[in-house]
Amino acid sequence: MTSLFSKIIAGELPGHFALKDDHCVVFMTIAPIRPGHALVVPREPINHWMDMPADLNAHVFEIGRRVALAQRVAFRSDRVGLVIAGFEVQHVHLHCIPAEEMSHLNFANQEQNVPAERLAADAARLAAQLRKDGVAGAVASD
């Protein structure tokens, strides 16, 4: 199954990456609810999170946890929400969203037409914190 995310991972479509490892990637969503809204996506195009093998599931969720810790610092947020919806793209992905209140997790508030420069800056900011935190696979600075 080839998904939109498979094309981003393969470099066929643009993406603003903060982390790349052998099993998953982290990139900024093009329709963020909040600044710093990132997606943790396994490289393997699995449709539903419950179908991930246990070892991949553990890795993806650990990367999600490490991303959330980095987002708290990089985007000065007390909390980071984790949402697994799975309806918009048929490829497992975790939404890690810096949030101060429950309304900050409302997908009705997604921004549209976010400038690529802002997404690139957010990815660089997150990657820098991931590197500072010693997370393997954090994208190197340009």
CSV table of C-alpha atoms in Angstrom, one decimal:
chain,number,residue,atom,x,y,z
A,1,MET,CA,0.0,0.0,0.0
A,2,THR,CA,1.4,3.4,-1.0
A,3,SER,CA,0.1,6.3,1.0
A,4,LEU,CA,0.7,10.0,1.0
A,5,PHE,CA,3.1,9.4,3.9
A,6,SER,CA,5.0,6.7,2.0
A,7,LYS,CA,5.6,9.3,-0.7
A,8,ILE,CA,6.8,11.9,1.8
A,9,ILE,CA,9.1,9.3,3.4
A,10,ALA,CA,10.5,8.3,0.0
A,11,GLY,CA,11.2,12.0,-0.9
A,12,GLU,CA,8.6,12.0,-3.7
A,13,LEU,CA,6.6,14.7,-1.9
A,14,PRO,CA,8.1,17.5,0.3
A,15,GLY,CA,8.3,17.0,4.1
A,16,HIS,CA,9.9,18.9,7.0
A,17,PHE,CA,11.6,16.2,9.0
A,18,ALA,CA,12.9,16.4,12.6
A,19,LEU,CA,13.9,12.7,12.9
A,20,LYS,CA,14.6,9.8,10.7
A,21,ASP,CA,15.6,6.3,11.9
A,22,ASP,CA,15.4,2.8,10.4
A,23,HIS,CA,11.8,2.3,11.7
A,24,CYS,CA,10.0,5.6,11.7
A,25,VAL,CA,10.2,9.3,10.9
A,26,VAL,CA,9.0,12.5,12.5
A,27,PHE,CA,7.8,15.4,10.3
A,28,MET,CA,5.6,18.4,10.7
A,29,THR,CA,2.0,18.2,9.5
A,30,ILE,CA,1.0,20.6,6.8
A,31,ALA,CA,-2.2,21.4,8.7
A,32,PRO,CA,-1.1,22.0,12.3
A,33,ILE,CA,-3.5,22.7,15.1
A,34,ARG,CA,-0.7,24.3,17.1
A,35,PRO,CA,2.9,25.4,16.4
A,36,GLY,CA,5.1,22.3,16.7
A,37,HIS,CA,2.4,19.8,15.7
A,38,ALA,CA,4.4,16.8,14.5
A,39,LEU,CA,3.6,13.4,13.2
A,40,VAL,CA,5.4,10.2,14.2
A,41,VAL,CA,5.1,7.8,11.2
A,42,PRO,CA,6.4,4.2,10.8
A,43,ARG,CA,8.3,3.7,7.6
A,44,GLU,CA,6.2,0.6,7.0
A,45,PRO,CA,2.8,1.5,5.5
A,46,ILE,CA,0.5,-0.1,8.1
A,47,ASN,CA,-3.1,1.0,8.0
A,48,HIS,CA,-4.0,0.8,11.7
A,49,TRP,CA,-1.9,1.3,14.9
A,50,MET,CA,-3.3,-1.9,16.4
A,51,ASP,CA,-1.8,-3.9,13.4
A,52,MET,CA,1.8,-2.8,14.1
A,53,PRO,CA,4.0,-5.6,15.3
A,54,ALA,CA,4.8,-5.3,19.0
A,55,ASP,CA,8.4,-4.2,18.6
A,56,LEU,CA,7.5,-1.5,16.0
A,57,ASN,CA,4.6,-0.4,18.2
A,58,ALA,CA,7.0,0.0,21.2
A,59,HIS,CA,9.5,1.9,19.1
A,60,VAL,CA,6.9,4.3,17.5
A,61,PHE,CA,5.4,5.1,20.9
A,62,GLU,CA,8.8,5.6,22.5
A,63,ILE,CA,9.8,8.0,19.7
A,64,GLY,CA,6.4,9.8,20.3
A,65,ARG,CA,7.3,10.1,24.0
A,66,ARG,CA,10.7,11.5,23.2
A,67,VAL,CA,9.2,13.9,20.7
A,68,ALA,CA,6.7,15.1,23.3
A,69,LEU,CA,9.5,15.7,25.8
A,70,ALA,CA,11.3,17.8,23.2
A,71,GLN,CA,8.2,19.7,22.2
A,72,ARG,CA,7.6,20.7,25.8
A,73,VAL,CA,10.9,22.5,25.8
A,74,ALA,CA,11.2,23.7,22.2
A,75,PHE,CA,7.6,25.0,22.0
A,76,ARG,CA,7.3,26.0,25.7
A,77,SER,CA,4.2,23.9,26.4
A,78,ASP,CA,3.3,22.4,29.7
A,79,ARG,CA,1.5,19.5,28.0
A,80,VAL,CA,1.7,17.6,24.7
A,81,GLY,CA,-1.4,15.8,23.5
A,82,LEU,CA,-1.2,12.5,21.6
A,83,VAL,CA,-3.9,11.7,19.1
A,84,ILE,CA,-4.3,8.6,17.0
A,85,ALA,CA,-7.2,9.2,14.6
A,86,GLY,CA,-6.3,7.2,11.5
A,87,PHE,CA,-9.0,8.5,9.3
A,88,GLU,CA,-7.4,11.1,7.1
A,89,VAL,CA,-4.4,9.1,5.8
A,90,GLN,CA,-4.4,5.3,5.7
A,91,HIS,CA,-1.0,4.9,7.3
A,92,VAL,CA,-0.3,4.8,11.0
A,93,HIS,CA,0.7,8.1,12.5
A,94,LEU,CA,0.8,9.7,15.9
A,95,HIS,CA,-0.1,13.4,16.2
A,96,CYS,CA,2.1,15.0,18.9
A,97,ILE,CA,0.5,18.4,19.6
A,98,PRO,CA,1.9,21.0,22.1
A,99,ALA,CA,-1.2,22.1,24.0
A,100,GLU,CA,-2.2,24.1,27.0
A,101,GLU,CA,-5.9,23.1,27.1
A,102,MET,CA,-8.2,20.5,25.6
A,103,SER,CA,-9.4,22.8,22.9
A,104,HIS,CA,-5.9,22.9,21.5
A,105,LEU,CA,-6.5,19.3,20.3
A,106,ASN,CA,-9.5,20.2,18.2
A,107,PHE,CA,-8.9,19.3,14.5
A,108,ALA,CA,-11.5,21.9,13.5
A,109,ASN,CA,-8.7,24.4,14.3
A,110,GLN,CA,-6.2,23.1,11.8
A,111,GLU,CA,-4.4,25.8,9.9
A,112,GLN,CA,-4.3,25.7,6.1
A,113,ASN,CA,-1.7,27.0,3.7
A,114,VAL,CA,1.0,27.2,6.3
A,115,PRO,CA,4.2,28.7,4.7
A,116,ALA,CA,6.8,26.0,4.1
A,117,GLU,CA,9.4,28.3,5.9
A,118,ARG,CA,7.4,28.1,9.1
A,119,LEU,CA,7.1,24.3,8.9
A,120,ALA,CA,10.9,24.1,8.2
A,121,ALA,CA,11.6,26.4,11.2
A,122,ASP,CA,9.4,24.3,13.5
A,123,ALA,CA,11.1,21.1,12.2
A,124,ALA,CA,14.5,22.6,12.8
A,125,ARG,CA,13.5,23.7,16.3
A,126,LEU,CA,12.2,20.3,17.2
A,127,ALA,CA,15.2,18.5,15.7
A,128,ALA,CA,17.6,20.8,17.7
A,129,GLN,CA,15.9,19.8,20.9
A,130,LEU,CA,15.9,16.1,20.0
A,131,ARG,CA,19.6,16.3,19.3
A,132,LYS,CA,20.2,18.2,22.6
A,133,ASP,CA,18.2,15.4,24.3
A,134,GLY,CA,20.5,12.8,22.7
A,135,VAL,CA,17.7,11.2,20.6
A,136,ALA,CA,19.2,8.9,17.8
A,137,GLY,CA,18.0,9.9,14.4
A,138,ALA,CA,17.4,13.5,15.0
A,139,VAL,CA,18.0,15.4,11.8
A,140,ALA,CA,21.2,17.3,11.7
A,141,SER,CA,21.2,21.1,11.4
A,142,ASP,CA,21.7,22.5,7.9
